[in-house]
PDB file of C-alpha atoms in Angstrom:
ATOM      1  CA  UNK A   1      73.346 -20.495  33.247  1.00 96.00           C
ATOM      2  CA  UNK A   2      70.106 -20.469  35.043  1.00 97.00           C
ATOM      3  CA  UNK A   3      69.436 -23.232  36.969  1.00 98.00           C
ATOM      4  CA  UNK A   4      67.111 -24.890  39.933  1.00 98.00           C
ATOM      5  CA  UNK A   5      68.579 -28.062  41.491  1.00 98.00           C
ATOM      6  CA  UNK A   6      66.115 -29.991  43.454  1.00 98.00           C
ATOM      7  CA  UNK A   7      66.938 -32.603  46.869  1.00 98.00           C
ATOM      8  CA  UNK A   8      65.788 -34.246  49.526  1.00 98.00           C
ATOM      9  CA  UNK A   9      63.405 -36.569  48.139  1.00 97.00           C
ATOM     10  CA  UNK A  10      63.035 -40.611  48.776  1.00 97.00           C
ATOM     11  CA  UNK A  11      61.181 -42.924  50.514  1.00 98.00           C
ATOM     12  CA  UNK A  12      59.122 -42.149  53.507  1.00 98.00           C
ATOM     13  CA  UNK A  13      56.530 -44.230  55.368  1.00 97.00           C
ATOM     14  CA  UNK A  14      52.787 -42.700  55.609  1.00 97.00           C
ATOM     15  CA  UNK A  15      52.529 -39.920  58.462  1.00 97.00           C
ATOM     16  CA  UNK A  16      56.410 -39.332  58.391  1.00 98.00           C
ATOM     17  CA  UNK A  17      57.592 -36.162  57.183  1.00 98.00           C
ATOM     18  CA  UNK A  18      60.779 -35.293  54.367  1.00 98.00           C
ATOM     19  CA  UNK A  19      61.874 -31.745  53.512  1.00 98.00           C
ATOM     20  CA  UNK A  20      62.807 -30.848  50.173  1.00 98.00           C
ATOM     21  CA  UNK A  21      65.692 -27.891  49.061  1.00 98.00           C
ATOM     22  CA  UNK A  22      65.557 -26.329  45.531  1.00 98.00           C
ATOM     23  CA  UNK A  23      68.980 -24.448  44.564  1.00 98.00           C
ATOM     24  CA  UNK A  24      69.003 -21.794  42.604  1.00 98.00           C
ATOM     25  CA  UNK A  25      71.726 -20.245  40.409  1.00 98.00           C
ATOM     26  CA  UNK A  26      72.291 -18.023  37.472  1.00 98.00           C
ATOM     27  CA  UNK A  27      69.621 -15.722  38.047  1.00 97.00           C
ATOM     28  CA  UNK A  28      68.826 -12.908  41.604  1.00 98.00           C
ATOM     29  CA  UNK A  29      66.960 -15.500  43.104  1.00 98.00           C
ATOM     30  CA  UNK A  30      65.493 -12.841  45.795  1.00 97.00           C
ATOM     31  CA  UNK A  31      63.999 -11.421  42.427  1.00 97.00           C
ATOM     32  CA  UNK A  32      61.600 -13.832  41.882  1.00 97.00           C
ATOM     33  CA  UNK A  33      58.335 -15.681  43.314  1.00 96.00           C
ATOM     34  CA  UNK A  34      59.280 -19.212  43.299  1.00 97.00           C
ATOM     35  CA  UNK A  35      56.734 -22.126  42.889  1.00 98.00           C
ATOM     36  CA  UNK A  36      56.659 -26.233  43.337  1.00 98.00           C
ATOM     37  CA  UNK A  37      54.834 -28.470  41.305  1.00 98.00           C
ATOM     38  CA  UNK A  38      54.470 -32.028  41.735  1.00 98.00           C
ATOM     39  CA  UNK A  39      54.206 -34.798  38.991  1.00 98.00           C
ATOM     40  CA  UNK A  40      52.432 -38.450  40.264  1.00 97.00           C
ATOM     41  CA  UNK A  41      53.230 -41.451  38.661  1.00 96.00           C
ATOM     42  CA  UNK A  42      51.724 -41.404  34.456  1.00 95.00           C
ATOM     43  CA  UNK A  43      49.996 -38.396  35.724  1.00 96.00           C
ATOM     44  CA  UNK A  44      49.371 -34.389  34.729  1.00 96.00           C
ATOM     45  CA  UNK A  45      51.025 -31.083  37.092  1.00 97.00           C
ATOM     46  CA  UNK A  46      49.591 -30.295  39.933  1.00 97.00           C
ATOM     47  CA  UNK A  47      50.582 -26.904  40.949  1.00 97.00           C
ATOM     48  CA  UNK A  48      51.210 -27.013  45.473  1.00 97.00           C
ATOM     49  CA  UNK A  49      52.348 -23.630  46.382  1.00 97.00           C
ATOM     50  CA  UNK A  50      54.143 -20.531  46.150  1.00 96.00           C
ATOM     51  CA  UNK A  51      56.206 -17.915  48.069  1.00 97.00           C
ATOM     52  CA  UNK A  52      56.817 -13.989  47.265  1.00 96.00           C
ATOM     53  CA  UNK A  53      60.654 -12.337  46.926  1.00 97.00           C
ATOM     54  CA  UNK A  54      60.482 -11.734  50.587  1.00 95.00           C
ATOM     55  CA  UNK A  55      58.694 -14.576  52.297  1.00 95.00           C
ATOM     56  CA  UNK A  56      55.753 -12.237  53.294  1.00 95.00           C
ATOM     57  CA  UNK A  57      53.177 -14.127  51.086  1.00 95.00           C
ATOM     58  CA  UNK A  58      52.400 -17.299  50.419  1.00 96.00           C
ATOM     59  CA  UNK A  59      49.850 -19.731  48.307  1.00 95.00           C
ATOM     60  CA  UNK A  60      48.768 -22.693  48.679  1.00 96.00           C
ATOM     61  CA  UNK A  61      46.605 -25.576  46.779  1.00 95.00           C
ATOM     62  CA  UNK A  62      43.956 -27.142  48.901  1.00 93.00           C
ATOM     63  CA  UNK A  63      45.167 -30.554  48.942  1.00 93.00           C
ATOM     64  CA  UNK A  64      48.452 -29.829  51.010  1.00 96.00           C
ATOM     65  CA  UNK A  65      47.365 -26.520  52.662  1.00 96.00           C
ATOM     66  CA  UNK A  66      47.659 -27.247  56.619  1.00 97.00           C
ATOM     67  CA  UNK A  67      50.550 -30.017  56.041  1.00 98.00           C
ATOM     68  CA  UNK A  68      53.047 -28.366  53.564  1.00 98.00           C
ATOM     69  CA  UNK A  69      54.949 -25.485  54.079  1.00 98.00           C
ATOM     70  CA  UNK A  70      57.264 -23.343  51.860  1.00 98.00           C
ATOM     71  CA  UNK A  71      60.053 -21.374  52.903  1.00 98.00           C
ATOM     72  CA  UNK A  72      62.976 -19.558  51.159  1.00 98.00           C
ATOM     73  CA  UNK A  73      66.083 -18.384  52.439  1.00 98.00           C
ATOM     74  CA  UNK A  74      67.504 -15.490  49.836  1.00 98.00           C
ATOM     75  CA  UNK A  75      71.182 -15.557  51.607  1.00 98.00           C
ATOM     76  CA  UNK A  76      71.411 -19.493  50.486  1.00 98.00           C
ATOM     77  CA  UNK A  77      69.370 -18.800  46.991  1.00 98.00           C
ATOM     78  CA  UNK A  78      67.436 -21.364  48.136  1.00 98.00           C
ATOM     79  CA  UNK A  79      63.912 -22.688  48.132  1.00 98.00           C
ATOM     80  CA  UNK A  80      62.209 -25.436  50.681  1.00 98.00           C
ATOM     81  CA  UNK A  81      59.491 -27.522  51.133  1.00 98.00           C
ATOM     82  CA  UNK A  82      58.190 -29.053  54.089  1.00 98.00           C
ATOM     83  CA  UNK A  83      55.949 -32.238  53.735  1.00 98.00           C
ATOM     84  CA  UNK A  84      54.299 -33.311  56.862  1.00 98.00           C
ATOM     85  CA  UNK A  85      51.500 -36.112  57.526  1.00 97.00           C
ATOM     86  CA  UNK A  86      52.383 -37.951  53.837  1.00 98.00           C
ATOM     87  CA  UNK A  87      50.298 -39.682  52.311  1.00 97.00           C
ATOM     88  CA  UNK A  88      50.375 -42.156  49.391  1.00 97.00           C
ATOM     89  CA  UNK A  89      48.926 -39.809  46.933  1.00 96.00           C
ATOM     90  CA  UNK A  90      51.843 -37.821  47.817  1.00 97.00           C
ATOM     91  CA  UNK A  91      54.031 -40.043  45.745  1.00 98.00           C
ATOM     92  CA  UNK A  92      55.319 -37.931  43.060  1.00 98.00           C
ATOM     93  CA  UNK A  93      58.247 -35.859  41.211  1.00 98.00           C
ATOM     94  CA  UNK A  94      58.063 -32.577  42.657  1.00 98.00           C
ATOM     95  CA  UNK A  95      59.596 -29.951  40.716  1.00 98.00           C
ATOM     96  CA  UNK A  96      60.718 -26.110  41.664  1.00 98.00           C
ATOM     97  CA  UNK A  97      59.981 -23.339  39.544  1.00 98.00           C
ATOM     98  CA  UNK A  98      60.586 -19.359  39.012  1.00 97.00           C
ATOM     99  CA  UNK A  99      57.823 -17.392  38.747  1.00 91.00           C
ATOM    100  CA  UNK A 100      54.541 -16.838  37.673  1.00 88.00           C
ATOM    101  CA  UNK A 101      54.662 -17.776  34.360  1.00 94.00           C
ATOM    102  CA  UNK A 102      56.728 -20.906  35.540  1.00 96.00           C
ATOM    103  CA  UNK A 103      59.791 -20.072  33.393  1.00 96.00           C
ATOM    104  CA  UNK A 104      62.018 -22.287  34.352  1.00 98.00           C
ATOM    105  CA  UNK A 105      61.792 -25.739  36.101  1.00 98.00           C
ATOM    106  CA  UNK A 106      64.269 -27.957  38.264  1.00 98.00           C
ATOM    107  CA  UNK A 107      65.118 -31.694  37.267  1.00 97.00           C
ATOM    108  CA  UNK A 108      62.587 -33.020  39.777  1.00 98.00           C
ATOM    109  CA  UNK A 109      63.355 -34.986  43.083  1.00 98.00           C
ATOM    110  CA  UNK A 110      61.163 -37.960  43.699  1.00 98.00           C
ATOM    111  CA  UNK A 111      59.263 -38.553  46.856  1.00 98.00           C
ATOM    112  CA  UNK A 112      57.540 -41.612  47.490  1.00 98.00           C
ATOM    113  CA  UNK A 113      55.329 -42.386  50.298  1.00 98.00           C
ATOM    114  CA  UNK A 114      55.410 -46.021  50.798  1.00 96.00           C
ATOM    115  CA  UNK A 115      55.104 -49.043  53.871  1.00 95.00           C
TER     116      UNK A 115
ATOM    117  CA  UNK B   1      40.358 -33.978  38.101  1.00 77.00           C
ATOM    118  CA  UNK B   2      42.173 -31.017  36.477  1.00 79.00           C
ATOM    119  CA  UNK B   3      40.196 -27.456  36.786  1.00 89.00           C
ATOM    120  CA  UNK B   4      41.110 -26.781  32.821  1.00 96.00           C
ATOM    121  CA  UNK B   5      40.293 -29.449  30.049  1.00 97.00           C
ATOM    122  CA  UNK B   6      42.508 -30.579  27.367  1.00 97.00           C
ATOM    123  CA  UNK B   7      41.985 -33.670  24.988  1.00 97.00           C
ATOM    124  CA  UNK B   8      44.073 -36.738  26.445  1.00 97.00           C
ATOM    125  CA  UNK B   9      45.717 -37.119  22.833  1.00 97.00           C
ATOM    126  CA  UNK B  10      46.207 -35.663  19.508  1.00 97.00           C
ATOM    127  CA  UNK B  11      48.598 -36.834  16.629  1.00 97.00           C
ATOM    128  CA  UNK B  12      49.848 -35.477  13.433  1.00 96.00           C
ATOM    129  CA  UNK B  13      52.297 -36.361  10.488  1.00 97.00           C
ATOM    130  CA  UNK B  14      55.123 -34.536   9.645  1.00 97.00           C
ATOM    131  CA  UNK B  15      54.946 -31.293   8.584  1.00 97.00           C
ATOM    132  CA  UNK B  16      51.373 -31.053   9.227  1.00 97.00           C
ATOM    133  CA  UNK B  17      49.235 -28.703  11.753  1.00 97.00           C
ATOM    134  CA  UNK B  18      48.254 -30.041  14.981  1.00 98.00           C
ATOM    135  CA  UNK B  19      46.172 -28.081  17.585  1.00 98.00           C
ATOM    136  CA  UNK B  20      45.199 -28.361  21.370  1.00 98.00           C
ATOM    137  CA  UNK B  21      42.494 -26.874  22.768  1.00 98.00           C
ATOM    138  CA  UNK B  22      41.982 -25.679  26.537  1.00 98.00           C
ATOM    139  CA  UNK B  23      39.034 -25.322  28.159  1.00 98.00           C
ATOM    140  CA  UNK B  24      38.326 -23.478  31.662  1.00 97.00           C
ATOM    141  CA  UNK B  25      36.297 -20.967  33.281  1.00 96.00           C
ATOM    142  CA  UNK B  26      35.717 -17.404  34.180  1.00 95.00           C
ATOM    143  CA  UNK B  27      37.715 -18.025  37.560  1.00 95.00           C
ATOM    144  CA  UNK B  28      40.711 -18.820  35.648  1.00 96.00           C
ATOM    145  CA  UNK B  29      41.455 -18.739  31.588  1.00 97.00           C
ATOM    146  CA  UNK B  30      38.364 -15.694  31.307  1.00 96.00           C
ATOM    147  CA  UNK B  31      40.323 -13.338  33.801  1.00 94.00           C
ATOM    148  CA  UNK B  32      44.031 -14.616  33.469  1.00 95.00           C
ATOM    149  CA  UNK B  33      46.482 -15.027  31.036  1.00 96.00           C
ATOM    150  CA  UNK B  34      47.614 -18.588  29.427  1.00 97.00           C
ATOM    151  CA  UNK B  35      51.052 -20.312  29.533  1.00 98.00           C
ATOM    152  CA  UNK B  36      51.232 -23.570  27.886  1.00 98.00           C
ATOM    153  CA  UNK B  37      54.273 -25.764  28.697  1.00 98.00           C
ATOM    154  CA  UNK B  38      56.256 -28.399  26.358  1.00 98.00           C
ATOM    155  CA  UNK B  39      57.057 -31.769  28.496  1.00 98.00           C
ATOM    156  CA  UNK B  40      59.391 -34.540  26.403  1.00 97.00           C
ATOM    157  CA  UNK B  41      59.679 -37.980  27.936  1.00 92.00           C
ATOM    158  CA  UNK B  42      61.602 -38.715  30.893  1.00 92.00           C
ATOM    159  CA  UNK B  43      62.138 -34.494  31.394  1.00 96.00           C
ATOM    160  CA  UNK B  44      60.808 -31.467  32.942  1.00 98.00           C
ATOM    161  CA  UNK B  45      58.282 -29.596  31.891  1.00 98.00           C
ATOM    162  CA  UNK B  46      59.046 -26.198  29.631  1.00 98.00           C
ATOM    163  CA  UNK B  47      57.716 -22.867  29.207  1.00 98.00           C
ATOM    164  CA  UNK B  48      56.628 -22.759  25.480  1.00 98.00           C
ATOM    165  CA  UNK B  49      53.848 -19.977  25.503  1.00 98.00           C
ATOM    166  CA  UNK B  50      53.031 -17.545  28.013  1.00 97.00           C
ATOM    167  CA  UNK B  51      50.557 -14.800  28.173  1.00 97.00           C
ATOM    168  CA  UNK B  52      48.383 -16.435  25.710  1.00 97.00           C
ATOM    169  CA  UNK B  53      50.962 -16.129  22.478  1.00 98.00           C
ATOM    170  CA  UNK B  54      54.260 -14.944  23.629  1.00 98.00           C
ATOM    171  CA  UNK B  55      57.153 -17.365  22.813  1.00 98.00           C
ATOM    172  CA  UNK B  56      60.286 -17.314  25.037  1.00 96.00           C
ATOM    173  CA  UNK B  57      63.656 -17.033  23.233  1.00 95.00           C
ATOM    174  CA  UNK B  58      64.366 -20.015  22.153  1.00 95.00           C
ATOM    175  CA  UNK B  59      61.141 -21.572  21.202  1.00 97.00           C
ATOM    176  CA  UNK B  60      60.551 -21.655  17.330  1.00 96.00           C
ATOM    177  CA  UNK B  61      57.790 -19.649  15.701  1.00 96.00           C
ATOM    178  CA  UNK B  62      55.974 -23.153  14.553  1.00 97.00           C
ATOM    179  CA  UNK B  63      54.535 -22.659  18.000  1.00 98.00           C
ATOM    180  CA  UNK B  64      51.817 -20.217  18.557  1.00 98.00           C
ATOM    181  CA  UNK B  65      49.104 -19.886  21.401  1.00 98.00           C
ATOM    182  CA  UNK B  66      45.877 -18.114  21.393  1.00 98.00           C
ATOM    183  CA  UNK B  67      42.886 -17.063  23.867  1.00 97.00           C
ATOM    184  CA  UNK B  68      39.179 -16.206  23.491  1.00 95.00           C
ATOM    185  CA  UNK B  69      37.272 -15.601  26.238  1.00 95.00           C
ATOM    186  CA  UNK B  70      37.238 -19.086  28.499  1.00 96.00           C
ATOM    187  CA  UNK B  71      39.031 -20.700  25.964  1.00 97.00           C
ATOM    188  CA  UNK B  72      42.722 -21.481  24.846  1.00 98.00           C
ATOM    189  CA  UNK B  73      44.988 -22.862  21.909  1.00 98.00           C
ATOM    190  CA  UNK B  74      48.039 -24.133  21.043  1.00 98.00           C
ATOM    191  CA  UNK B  75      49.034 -24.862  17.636  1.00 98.00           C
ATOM    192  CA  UNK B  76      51.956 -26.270  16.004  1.00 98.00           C
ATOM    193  CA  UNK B  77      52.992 -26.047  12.491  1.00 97.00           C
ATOM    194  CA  UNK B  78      55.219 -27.847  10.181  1.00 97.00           C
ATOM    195  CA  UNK B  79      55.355 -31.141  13.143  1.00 97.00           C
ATOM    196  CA  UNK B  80      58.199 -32.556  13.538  1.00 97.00           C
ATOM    197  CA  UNK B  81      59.106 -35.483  15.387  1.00 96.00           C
ATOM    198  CA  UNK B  82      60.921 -33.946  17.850  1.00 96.00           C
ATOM    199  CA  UNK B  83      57.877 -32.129  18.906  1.00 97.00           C
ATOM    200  CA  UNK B  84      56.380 -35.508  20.098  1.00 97.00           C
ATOM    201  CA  UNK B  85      55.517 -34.685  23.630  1.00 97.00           C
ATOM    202  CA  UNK B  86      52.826 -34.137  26.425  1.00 98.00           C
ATOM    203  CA  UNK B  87      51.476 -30.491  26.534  1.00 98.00           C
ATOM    204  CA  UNK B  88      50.010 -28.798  29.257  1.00 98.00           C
ATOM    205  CA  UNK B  89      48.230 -25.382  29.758  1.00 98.00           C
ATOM    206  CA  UNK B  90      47.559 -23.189  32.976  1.00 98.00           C
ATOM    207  CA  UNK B  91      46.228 -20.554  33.899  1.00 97.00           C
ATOM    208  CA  UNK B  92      46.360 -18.471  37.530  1.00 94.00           C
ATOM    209  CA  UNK B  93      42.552 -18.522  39.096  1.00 92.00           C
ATOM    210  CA  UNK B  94      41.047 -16.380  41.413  1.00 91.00           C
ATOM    211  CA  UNK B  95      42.337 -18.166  44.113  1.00 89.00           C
ATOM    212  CA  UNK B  96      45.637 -17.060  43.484  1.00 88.00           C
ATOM    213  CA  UNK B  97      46.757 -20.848  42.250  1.00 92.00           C
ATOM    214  CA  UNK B  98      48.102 -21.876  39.272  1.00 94.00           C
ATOM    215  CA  UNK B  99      45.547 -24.657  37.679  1.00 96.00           C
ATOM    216  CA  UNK B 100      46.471 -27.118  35.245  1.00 97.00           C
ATOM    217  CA  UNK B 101      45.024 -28.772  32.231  1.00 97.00           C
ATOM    218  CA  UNK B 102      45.514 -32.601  32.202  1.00 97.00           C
ATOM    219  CA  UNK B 103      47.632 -32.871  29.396  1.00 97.00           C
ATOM    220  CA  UNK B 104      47.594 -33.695  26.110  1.00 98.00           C
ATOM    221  CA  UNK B 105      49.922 -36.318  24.084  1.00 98.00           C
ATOM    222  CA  UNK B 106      51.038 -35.740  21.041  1.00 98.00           C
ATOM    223  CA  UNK B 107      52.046 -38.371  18.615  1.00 97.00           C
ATOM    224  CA  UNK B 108      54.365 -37.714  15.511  1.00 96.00           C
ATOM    225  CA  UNK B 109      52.851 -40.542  12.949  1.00 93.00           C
TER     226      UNK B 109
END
């Protein structure tokens, strides 16, 4: 079965920093560009970033570009996502995803950004 | 603000045909292809169109997407309750991002 398993979210204070893992199964991860999307509270998708089959390219929205960073380790079929400098508006569900058409989507992890 | 516009709600009785529109730009929907994603309560989001009007395995042929020039739609035939949901489309820009419509919240009456 193809799968993505997101972790690593919770509750950090504004300024701190959390690092989220997306696991991937059922499918050649190293395949695949892999995406994450984020989901605030009542709100629509926002799209964040993305990362080629190799590492060697990378996207990013301009809302997190300069404090989020995605990474992927193929050995570990595994996808990452640095958050640093949060901020409240960061509160959200943030959600891994395969590809570019977005074919298939993790349960979410939630990260909030609280005092 | 989302970059492509969708209508915050639409609704529909059973049976009948609802559609969503999408609006956007030459920078994304007038030079890239449309996906359109299914979102249930409480779940993730799901792939139910992409490239404009292709349907992954799986999704039923009540669904069907189309694109003309800056513009997209989804439509669904024969609603169902089950199909009560929020709907999103995207489209890749110029940019090299993925943009998002808003959403749009369908109610089964």
């Amino acid at each position: 079965e193809v799968q993505l398993v997101e972790s690593g979210g919770g509750l950090v204070q504004p300024g701190g920093s959390l690092r989220l893992s997306c696991a991937a199964s059922g499918f050649t991860f190293s395949g695949y560009w892999m995406s994450w999307v984020r989901q605030a509270p009542g709100k629509g998708l926002e799209w964040l970033a993305n990362i080629k089959q190799d590492g060697g390219e990378k996207n990013y929205v301009d809302s997190v570009r300069g404090r989020f960073t995605i990474s992927r380790d193929n050995a570990r079929n595994s996808l990452y996502l640095q958050m640093n400098s949060l901020r409240g508006e960061d509160t959200a569900v943030y959600f891994c995803a395969r590809d570019w058409q977005l074919d298939v989507w993790g349960q979410g992890t939630t990260v909030t950004v609280s005092s | 603000q989302s970059v492509l516009t969708q209508p915050p709600s639409t609704s529909g009785a059973p049976g009948q045909r609802v559609t969503v529109s999408c609006s956007g730009s030459s920078s994304d929907i007038g030079s890239n292809t449309v996906n359109w994603y299914q979102q249930l309560p409480g779940t993730a989001p799901k792939l139910l169109i992409y490239s404009n009007n292709q349907r992954p395995s799986g999704v039923p042929d009540r669904f069907s997407g189309s694109k003309s020039a800056t513009s997209a739609s989804l439509a669904i035939s024969g609603l169902q309750s089950e199909d009560e949901a929020d709907y999103y489309c995207a489209a890749w820009d110029d940019r090299l991002n993925v943009v998002f419509g808003g959403g749009t919240k369908l109610t089964v009456l």
